[in-house]
mmCIF file of C-alpha atoms in Angstrom:
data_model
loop_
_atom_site.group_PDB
_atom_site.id
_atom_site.type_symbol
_atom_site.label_atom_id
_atom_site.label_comp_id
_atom_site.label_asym_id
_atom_site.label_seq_id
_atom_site.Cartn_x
_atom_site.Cartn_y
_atom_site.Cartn_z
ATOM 1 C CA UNK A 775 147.021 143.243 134.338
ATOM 2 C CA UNK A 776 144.976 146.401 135.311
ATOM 3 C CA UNK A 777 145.418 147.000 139.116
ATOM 4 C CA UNK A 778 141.651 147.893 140.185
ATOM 5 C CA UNK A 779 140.415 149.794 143.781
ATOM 6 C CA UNK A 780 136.817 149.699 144.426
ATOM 7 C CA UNK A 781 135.227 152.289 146.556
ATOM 8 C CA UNK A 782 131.693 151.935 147.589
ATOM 9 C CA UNK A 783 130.036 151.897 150.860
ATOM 10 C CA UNK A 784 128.063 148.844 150.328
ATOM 11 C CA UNK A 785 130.236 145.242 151.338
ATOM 12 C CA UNK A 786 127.859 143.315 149.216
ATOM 13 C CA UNK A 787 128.376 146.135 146.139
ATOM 14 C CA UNK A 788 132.455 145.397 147.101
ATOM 15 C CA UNK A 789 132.281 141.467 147.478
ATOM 16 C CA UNK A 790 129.901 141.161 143.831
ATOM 17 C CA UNK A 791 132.587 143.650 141.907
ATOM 18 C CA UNK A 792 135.516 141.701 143.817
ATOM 19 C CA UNK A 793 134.131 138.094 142.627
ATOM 20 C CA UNK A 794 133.151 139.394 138.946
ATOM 21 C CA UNK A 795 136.719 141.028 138.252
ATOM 22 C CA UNK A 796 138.234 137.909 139.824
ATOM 23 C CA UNK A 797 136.994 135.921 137.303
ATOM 24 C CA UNK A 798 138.932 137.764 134.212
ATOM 25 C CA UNK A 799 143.091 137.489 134.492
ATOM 26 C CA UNK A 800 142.951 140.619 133.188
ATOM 27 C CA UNK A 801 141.972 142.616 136.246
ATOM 28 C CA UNK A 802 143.468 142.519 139.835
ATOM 29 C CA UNK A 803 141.112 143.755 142.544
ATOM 30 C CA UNK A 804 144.800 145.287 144.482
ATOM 31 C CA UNK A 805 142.546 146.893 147.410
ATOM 32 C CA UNK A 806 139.122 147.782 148.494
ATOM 33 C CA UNK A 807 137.617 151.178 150.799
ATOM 34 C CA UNK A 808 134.284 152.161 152.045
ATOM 35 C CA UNK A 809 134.725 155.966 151.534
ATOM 36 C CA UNK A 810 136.280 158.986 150.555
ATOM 37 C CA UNK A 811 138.695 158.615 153.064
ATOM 38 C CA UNK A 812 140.014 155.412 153.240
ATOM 39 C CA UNK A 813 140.082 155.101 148.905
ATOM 40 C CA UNK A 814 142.806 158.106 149.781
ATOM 41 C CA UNK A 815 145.007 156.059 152.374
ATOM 42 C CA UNK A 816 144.571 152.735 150.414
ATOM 43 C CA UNK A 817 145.189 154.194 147.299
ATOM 44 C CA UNK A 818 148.485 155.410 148.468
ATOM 45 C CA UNK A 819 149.534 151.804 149.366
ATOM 46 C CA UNK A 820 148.426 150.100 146.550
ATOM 47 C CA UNK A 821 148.440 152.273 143.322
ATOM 48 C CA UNK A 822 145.805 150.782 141.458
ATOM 49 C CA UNK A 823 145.426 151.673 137.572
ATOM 50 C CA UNK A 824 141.509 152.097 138.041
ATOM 51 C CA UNK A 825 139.629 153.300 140.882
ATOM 52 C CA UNK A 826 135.672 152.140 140.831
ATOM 53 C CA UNK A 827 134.146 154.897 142.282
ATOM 54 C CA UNK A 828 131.018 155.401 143.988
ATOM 55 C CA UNK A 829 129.453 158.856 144.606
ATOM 56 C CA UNK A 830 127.435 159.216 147.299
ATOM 57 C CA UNK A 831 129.261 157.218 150.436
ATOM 58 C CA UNK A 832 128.938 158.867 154.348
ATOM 59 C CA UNK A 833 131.801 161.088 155.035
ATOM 60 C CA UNK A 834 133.759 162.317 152.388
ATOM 61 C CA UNK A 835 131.639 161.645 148.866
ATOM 62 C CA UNK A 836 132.687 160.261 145.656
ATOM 63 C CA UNK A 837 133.520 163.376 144.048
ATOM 64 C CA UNK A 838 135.321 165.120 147.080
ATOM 65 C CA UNK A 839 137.414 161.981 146.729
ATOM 66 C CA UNK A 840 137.997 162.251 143.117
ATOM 67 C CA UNK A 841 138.753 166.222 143.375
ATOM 68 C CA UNK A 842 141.492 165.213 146.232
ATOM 69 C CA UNK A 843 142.879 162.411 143.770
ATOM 70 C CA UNK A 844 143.673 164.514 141.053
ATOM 71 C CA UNK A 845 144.906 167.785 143.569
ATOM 72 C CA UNK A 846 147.254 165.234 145.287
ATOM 73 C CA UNK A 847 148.834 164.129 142.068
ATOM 74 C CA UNK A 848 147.734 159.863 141.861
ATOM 75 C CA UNK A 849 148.025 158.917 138.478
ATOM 76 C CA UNK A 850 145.045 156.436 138.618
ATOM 77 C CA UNK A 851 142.095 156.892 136.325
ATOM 78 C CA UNK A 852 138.215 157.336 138.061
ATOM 79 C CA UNK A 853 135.287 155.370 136.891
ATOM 80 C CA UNK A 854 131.910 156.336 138.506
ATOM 81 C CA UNK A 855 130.174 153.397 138.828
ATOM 82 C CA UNK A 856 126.836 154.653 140.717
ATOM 83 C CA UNK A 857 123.214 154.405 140.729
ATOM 84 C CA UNK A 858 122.632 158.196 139.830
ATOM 85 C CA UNK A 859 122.546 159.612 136.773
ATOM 86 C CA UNK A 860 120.880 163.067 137.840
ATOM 87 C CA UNK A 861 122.631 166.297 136.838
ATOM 88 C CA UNK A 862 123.562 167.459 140.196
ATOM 89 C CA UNK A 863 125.275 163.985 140.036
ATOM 90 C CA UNK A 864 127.015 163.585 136.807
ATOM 91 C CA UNK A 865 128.205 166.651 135.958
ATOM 92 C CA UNK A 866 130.714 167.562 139.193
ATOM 93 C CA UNK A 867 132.138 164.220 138.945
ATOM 94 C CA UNK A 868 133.213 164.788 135.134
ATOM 95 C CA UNK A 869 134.211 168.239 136.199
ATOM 96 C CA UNK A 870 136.222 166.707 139.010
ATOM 97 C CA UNK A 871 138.146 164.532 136.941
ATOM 98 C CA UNK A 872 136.323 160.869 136.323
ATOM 99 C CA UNK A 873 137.376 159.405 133.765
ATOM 100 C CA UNK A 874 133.819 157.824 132.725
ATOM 101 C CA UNK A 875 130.796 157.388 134.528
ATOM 102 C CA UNK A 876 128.402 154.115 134.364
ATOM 103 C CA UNK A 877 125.704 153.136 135.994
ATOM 104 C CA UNK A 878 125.474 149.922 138.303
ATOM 105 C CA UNK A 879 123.000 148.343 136.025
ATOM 106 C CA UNK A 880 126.075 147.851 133.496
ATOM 107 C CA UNK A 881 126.061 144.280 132.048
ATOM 108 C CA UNK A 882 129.449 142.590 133.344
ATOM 109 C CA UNK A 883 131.348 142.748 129.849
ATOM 110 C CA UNK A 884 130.359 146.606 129.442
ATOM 111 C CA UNK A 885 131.752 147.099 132.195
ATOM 112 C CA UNK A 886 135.031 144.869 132.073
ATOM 113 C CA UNK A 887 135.358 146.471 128.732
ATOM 114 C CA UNK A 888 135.147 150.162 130.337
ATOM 115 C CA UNK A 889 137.487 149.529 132.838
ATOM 116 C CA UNK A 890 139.917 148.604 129.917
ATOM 117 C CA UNK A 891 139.351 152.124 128.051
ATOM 118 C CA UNK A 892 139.660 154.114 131.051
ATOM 119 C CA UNK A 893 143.184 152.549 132.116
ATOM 120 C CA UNK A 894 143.714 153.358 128.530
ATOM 121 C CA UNK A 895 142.585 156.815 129.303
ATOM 122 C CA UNK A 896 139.380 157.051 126.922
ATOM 123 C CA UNK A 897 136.376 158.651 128.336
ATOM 124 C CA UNK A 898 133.835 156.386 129.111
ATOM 125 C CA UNK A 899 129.984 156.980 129.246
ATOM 126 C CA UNK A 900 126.911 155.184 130.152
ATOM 127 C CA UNK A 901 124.084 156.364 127.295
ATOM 128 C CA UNK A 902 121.911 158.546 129.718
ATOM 129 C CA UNK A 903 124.801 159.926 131.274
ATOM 130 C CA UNK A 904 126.364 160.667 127.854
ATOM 131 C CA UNK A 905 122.641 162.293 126.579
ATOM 132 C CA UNK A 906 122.777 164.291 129.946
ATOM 133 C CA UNK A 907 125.870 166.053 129.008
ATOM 134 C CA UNK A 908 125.001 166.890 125.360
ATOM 135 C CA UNK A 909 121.910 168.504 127.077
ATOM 136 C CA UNK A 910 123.849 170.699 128.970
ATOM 137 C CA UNK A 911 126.356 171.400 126.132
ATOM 138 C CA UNK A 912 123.130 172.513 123.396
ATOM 139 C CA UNK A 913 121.430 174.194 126.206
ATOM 140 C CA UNK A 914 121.741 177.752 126.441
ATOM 141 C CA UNK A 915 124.091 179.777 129.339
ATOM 142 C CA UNK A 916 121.503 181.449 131.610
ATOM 143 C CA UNK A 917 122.439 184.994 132.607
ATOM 144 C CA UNK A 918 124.078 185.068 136.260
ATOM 145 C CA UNK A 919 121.128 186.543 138.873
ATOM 146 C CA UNK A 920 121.235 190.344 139.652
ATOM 147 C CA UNK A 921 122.512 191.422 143.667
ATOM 148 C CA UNK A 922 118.928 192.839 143.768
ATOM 149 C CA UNK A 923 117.895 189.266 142.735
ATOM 150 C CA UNK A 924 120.074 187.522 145.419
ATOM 151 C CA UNK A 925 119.092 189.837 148.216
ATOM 152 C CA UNK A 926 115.141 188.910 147.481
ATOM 153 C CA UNK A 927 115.783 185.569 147.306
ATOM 154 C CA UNK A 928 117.780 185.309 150.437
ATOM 155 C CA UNK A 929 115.246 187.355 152.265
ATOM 156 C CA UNK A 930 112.738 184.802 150.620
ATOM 157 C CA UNK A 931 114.823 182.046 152.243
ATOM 158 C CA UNK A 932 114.490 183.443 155.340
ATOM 159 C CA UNK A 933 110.785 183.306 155.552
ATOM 160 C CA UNK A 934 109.983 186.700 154.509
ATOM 161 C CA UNK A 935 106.727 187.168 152.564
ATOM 162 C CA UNK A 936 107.085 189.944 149.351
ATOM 163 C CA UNK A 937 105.880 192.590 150.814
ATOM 164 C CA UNK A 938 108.454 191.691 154.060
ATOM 165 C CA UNK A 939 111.089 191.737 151.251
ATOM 166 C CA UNK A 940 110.195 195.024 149.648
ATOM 167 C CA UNK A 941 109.948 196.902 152.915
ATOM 168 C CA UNK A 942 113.782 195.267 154.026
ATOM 169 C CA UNK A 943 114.872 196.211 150.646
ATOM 170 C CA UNK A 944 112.902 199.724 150.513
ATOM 171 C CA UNK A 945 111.546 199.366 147.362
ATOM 172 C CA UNK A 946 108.002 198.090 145.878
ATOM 173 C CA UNK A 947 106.013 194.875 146.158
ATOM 174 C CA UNK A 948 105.665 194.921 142.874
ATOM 175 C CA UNK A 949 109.371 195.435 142.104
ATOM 176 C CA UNK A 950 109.902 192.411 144.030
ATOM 177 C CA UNK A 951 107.749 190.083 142.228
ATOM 178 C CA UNK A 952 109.200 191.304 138.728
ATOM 179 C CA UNK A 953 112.671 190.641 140.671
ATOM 180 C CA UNK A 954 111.394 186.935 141.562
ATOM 181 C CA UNK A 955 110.064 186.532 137.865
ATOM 182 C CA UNK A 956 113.159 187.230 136.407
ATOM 183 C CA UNK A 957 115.191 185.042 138.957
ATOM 184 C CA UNK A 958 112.400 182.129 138.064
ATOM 185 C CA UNK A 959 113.550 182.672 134.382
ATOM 186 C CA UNK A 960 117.071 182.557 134.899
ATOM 187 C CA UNK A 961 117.026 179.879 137.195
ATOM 188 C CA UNK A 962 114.908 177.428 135.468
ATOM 189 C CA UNK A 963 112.338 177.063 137.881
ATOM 190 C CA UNK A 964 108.540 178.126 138.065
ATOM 191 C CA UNK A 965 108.013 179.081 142.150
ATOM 192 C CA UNK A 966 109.478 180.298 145.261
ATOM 193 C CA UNK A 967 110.565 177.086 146.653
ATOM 194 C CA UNK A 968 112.385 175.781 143.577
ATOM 195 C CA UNK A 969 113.919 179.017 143.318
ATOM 196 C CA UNK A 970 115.813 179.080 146.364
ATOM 197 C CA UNK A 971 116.062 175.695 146.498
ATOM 198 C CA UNK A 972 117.848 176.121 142.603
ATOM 199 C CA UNK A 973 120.266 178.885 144.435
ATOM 200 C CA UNK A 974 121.353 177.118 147.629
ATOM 201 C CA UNK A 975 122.464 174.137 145.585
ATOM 202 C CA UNK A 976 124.157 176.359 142.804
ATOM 203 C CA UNK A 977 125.770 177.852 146.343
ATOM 204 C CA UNK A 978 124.360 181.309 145.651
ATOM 205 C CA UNK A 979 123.090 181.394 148.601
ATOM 206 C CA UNK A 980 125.163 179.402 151.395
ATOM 207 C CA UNK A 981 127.546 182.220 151.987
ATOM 208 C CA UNK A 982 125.422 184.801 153.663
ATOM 209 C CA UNK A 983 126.621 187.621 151.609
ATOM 210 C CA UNK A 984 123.043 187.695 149.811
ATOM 211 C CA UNK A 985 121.669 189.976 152.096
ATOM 212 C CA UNK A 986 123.554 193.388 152.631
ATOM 213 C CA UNK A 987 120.625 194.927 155.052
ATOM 214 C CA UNK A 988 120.958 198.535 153.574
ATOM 215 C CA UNK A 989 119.122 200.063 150.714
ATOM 216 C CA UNK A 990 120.233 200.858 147.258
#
């Protein structure tokens, strides 16, 4: 019998996986938690096989939970089971250690049957999630931005217009656009916005080193 902890911070998600496992004499739903936190403390009580993980819960998140799992050593296997399928999603959790990663939209034997293959230790995929990671495995590394780069685009973050930038930075307008251009390019992204938005969640940004404030 596979000894099963669901996390989600939805009762109703809880109560529906609860009642559906109950039905199989395979499965034993040994505990149940509402976030990050409390999957930790129950998990240490109970010792399930499987934890059924959600991602994004208030407090500590899915994959802050699954990071702390494997640092503190439980021997219990992670399946995402989660509405997202989105990069910024998918690809921490796999890097943090899950085990598989389904969607909620899973029909019930899929799902009994992944449950199965992760206690068993297989990797186990919903289909967009698994074309999502053999797009980022074919795509192409994208050269790291330039400290000139980072210092424009924090001082782009902080409001300033180009020409702002370029007399912070003591250098041309036009040096800053080609600077912005090439950040654009390595970044993926096609405008201002996207590109700091782009840095700040690739944490580029969110140290406040970007920015020296002396010139080159």
């Amino acid at each position: 019998m596979i000894r099963l902890l669901i996390v989600d911070d939805h009762p109703v998600v809880r109560d529906g996986l609860r009642g559906m496992f109950a039905g199989d004499d395979r499965f034993e739903v040994c505990g149940e938690a509402a976030d990050g936190a409390e999957a930790l403390a129950v998990a240490r009580t109970v010792e399930p096989d499987v934890v059924l993980m959600d991602l994004r819960m208030p407090g500590m998140d899915g994959v802050s939970t699954i990071r702390a799992l494997r640092e503190q050593g439980f021997p219990a296997r992670v399946l995402v089971l989660t509405t997202y399928d989105t990069d910024s999603d998918v690809l921490p959790a796999i890097k943090a250690g899950a085990t598989g990663y389904l969607l909620k939209d899973t029909p019930r034997e899929e799902l009994f049957r992944a449950v199965a293959a992760a206690h068993r230790g297989e990797s186990v995929l919903s289909p967009a999630v698994a074309g999502r990671l053999m797009g980022e495995l074919r795509s192409p590394a994208r050269e790291p931005l330039s400290q000139r780069e980072l210092e424009v685009l924090g001082l782009i973050a902080q409001g300033c217009s180009n020409k702002e930038a370029a007399s912070r930075l003591f250098i041309s307008e036009a040096t800053v656009k080609t600077h912005l251009l090439h950040a654009y390019a390595k970044l993926g992204v096609r405008d201002r916005a996207a590109a700091v938005a782009a840095a700040f969640e690739q944490g580029l940004l969110g140290n406040g080193q970007f920015f020296r404030g002396s010139p080159r």
